[in-house]
CSV table of C-alpha atoms in Angstrom, one decimal:
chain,number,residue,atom,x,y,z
A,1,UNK,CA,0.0,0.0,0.0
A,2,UNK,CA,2.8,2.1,1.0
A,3,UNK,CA,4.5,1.6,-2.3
A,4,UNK,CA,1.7,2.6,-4.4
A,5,UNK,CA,1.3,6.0,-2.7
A,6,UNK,CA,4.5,6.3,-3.3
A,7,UNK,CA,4.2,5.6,-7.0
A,8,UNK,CA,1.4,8.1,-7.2
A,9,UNK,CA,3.3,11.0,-5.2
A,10,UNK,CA,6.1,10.5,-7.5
A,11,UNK,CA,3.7,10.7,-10.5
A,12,UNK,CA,1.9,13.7,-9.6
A,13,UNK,CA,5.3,15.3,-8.6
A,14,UNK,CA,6.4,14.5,-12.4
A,15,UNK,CA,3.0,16.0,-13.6
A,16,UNK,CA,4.1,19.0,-11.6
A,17,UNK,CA,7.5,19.6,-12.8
A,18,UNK,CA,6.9,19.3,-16.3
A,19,UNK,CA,3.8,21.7,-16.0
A,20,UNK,CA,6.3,24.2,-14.7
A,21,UNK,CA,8.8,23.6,-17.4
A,22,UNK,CA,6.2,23.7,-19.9
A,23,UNK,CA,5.9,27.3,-21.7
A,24,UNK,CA,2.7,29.9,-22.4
A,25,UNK,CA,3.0,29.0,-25.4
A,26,UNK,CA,3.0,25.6,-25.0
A,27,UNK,CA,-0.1,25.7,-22.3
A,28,UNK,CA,-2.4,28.2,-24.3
A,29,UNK,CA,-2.0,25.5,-27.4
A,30,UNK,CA,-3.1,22.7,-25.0
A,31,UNK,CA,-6.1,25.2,-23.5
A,32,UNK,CA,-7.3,26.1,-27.2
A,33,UNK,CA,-7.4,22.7,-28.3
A,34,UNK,CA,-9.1,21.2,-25.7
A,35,UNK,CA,-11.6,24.3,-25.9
A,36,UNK,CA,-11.8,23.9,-29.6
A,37,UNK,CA,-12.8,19.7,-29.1
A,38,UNK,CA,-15.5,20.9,-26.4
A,39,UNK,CA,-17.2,23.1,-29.1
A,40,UNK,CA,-16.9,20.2,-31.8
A,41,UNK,CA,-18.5,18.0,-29.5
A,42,UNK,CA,-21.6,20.3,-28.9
A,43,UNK,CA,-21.6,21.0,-32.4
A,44,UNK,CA,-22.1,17.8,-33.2
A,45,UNK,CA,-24.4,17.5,-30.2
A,46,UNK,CA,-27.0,20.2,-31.8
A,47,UNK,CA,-27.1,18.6,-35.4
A,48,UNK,CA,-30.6,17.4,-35.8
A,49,UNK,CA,-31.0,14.3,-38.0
A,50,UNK,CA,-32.5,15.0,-41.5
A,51,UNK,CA,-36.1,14.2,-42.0
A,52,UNK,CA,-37.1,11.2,-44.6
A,53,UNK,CA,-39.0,14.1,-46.1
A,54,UNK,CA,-36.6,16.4,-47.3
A,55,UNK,CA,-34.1,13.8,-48.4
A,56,UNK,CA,-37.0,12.3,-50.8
A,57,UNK,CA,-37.6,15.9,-51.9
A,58,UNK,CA,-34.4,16.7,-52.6
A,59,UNK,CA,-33.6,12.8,-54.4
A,60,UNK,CA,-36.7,13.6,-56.6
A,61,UNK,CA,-35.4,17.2,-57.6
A,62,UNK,CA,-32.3,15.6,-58.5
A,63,UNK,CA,-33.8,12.2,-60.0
A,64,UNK,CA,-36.1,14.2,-62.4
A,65,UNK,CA,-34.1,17.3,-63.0
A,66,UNK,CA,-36.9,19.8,-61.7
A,67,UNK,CA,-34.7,22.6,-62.2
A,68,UNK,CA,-33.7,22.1,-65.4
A,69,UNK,CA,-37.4,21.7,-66.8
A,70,UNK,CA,-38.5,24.8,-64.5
A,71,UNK,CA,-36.2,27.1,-66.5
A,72,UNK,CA,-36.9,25.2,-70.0
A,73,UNK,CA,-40.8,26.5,-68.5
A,74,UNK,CA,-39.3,30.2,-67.7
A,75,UNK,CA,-37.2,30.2,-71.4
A,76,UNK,CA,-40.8,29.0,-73.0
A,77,UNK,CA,-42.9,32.1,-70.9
A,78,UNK,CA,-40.0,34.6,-72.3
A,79,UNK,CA,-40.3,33.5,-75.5
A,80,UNK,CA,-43.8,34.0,-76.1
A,81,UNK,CA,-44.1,37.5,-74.4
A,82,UNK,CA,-44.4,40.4,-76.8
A,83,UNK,CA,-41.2,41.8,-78.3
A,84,UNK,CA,-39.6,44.7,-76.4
A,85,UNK,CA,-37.0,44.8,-79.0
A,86,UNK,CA,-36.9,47.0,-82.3
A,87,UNK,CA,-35.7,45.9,-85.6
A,88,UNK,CA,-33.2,49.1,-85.8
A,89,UNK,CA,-32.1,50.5,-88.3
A,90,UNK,CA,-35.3,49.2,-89.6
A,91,UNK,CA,-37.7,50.3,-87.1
A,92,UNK,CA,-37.0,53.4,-84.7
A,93,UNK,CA,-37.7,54.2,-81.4
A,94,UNK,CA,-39.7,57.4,-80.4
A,95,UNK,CA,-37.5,61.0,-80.2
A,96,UNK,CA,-38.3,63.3,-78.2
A,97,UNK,CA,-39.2,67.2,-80.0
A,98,UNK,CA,-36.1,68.8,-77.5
A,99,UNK,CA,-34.2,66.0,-78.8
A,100,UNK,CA,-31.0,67.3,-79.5
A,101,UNK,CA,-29.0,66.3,-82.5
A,102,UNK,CA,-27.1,67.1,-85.4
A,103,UNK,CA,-27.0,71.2,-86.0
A,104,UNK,CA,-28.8,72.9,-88.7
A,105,UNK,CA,-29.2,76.4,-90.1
A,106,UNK,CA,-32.7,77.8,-90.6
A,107,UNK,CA,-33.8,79.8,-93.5
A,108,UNK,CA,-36.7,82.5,-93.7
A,109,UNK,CA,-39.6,81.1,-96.4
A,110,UNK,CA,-38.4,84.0,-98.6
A,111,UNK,CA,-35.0,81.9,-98.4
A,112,UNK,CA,-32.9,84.4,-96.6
A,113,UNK,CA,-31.4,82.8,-94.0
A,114,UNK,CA,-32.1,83.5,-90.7
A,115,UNK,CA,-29.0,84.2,-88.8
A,116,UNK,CA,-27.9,87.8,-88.0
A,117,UNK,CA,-24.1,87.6,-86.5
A,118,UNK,CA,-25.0,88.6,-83.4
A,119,UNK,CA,-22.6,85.8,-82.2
A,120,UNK,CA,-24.8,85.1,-78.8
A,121,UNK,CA,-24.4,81.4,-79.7
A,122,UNK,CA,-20.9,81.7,-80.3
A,123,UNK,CA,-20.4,83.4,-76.3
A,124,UNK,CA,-22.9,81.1,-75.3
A,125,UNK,CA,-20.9,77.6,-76.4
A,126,UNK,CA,-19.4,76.0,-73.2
A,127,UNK,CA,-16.9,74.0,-75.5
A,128,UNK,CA,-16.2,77.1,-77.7
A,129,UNK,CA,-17.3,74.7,-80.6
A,130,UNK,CA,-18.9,77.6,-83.3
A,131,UNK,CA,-16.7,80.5,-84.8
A,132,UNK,CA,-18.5,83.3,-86.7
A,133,UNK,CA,-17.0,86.0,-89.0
A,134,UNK,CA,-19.7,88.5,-90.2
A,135,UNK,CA,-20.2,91.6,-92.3
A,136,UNK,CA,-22.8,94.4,-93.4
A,137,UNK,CA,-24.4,93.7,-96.9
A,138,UNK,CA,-25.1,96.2,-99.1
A,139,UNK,CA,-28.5,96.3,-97.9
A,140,UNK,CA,-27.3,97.0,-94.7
A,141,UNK,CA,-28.1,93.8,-93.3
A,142,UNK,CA,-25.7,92.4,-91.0
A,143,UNK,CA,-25.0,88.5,-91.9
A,144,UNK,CA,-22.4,85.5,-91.4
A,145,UNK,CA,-19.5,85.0,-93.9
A,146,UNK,CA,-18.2,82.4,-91.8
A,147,UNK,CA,-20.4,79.7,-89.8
A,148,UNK,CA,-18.7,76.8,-88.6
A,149,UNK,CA,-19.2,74.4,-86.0
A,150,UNK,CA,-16.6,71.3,-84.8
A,151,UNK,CA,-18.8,68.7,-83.8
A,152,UNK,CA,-16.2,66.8,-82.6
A,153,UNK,CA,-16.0,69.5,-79.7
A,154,UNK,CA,-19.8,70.1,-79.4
A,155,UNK,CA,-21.2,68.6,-76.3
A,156,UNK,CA,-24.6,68.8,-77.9
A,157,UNK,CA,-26.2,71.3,-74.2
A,158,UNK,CA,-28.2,73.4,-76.4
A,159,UNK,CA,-27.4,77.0,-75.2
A,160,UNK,CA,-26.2,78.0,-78.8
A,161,UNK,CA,-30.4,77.4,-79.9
A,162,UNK,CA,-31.4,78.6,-76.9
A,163,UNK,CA,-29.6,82.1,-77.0
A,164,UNK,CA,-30.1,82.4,-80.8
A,165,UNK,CA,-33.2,85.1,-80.7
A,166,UNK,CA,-34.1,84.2,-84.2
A,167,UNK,CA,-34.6,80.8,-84.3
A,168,UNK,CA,-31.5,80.8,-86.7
A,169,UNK,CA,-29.2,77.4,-85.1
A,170,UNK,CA,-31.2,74.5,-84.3
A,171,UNK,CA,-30.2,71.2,-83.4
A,172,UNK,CA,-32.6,68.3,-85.4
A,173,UNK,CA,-33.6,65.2,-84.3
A,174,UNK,CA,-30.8,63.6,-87.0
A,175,UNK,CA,-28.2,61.2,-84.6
A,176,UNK,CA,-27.2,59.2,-87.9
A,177,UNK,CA,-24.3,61.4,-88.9
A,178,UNK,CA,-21.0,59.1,-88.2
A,179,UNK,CA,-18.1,59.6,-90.6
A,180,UNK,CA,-14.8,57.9,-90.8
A,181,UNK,CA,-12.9,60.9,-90.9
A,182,UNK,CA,-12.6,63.7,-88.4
A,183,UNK,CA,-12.3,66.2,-91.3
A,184,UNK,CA,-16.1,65.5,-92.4
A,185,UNK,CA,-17.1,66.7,-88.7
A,186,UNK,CA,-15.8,70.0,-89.4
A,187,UNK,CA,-19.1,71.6,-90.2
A,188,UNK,CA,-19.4,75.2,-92.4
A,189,UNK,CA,-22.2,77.4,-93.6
A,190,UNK,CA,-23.1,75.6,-96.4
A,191,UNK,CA,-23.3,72.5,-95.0
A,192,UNK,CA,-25.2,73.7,-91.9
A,193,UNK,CA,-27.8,75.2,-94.1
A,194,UNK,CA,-28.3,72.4,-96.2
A,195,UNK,CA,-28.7,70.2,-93.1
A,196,UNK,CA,-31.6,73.2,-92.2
A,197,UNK,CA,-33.1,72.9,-96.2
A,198,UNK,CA,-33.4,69.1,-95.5
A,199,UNK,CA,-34.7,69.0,-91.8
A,200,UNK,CA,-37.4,72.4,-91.9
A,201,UNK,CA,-40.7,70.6,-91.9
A,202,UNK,CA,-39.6,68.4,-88.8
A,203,UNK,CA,-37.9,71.6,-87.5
A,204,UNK,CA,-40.5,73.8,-87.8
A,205,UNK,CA,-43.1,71.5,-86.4
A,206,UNK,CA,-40.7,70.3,-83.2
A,207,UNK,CA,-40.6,74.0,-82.2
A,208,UNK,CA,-44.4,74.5,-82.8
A,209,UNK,CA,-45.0,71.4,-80.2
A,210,UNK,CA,-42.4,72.9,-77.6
A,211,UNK,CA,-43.8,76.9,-77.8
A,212,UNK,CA,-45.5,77.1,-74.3
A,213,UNK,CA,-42.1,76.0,-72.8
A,214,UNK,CA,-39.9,78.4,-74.3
């Protein structure tokens, strides 16, 4: 009896020493792991068995491939809903009157044009996009020898038509005007009014619409 006391004193003495020897390190390890196996063990104590039922729902999902026919369904529904779609350039969509487009100038019916170099659309550009040289006919009419606009610079706002008092610049409903050179988007006089001769009737009735605003 004696002996085995003995045995245990010295074992518990061992247990001891090598406790003290042992570093923080060491010891918070041997903490965390047995903290982290306490939490397994509950974890695995809270799992609740899976029902019969929602294993044989799942098994059929997967046995008769339910979601694939659900979105061959959805594909089908899309399919036969109206189009929202347009067949451009073939069909277009609606533009709005203030839509604001390619420039034009705007000629009187008598076909004098319209503009009088008063160059309110030039101060008025925020790009500084329109350069105007003018000079007094003979009649004493004051008109533009020079018109141009760089499109290329032209952030399309609409304060040049705006400030014009005559109605003179305009910006049509025309977005089709790409080019493959950056010379052809160097617009001049004639070309603005020739844009103008081609565009009046839509011109003419966009600002009849937009009157009461204006």
């Amino acid at each position: 009896m004696s002996v085995m006391l003995a045995s245990v004193a010295s074992r518990r003495s061992a247990l001891v020493l090598a406790t003290s020897k042992t570093s923080p390190a060491c010891l918070s390890f041997i903490v965390g792991r047995s903290m982290s196996t306490a939490q397994e063990r509950k974890d695995q104590d809270n799992i609740l068995p899976t029902s019969w039922t929602v294993i044989l729902d799942r098994s059929s999902q997967i046995f008769f491939l339910t979601e694939i026919w659900r979105a061959i369904w959805l594909a089908g529904e899309v399919a036969m809903k109206p189009k929202v779609t347009i067949n451009y350039p073939y069909e277009k969509g609606y533009l709005s009157p203030r839509f604001r487009g390619e420039h034009a100038l705007r000629r009187y019916p008598s076909g004098d044009e319209r503009c009088i170099a008063c160059k309110l659309c030039e101060a008025a550009c925020p790009a500084q996009a329109i350069t105007i040289d003018a000079e007094e006919r003979e009649d004493g009419a004051r008109r533009t020898t020079r018109y141009d606009i760089d499109m290329t610079k032209c952030i399309y706002c609409g304060y040049c038509q705006e400030a014009c008092p005559v109605d003179a610049i305009v910006e049509t409903q025309n977005f089709e005007f790409a080019t493959e050179t950056h010379e052809e988007l160097l617009y001049d006089k004639e070309k603005l009014l020739s844009n103008g001769d081609k565009w009046e009737t839509q011109i003419a009735k966009n600002l009849l619409s937009e009157h009461l605003y204006r």
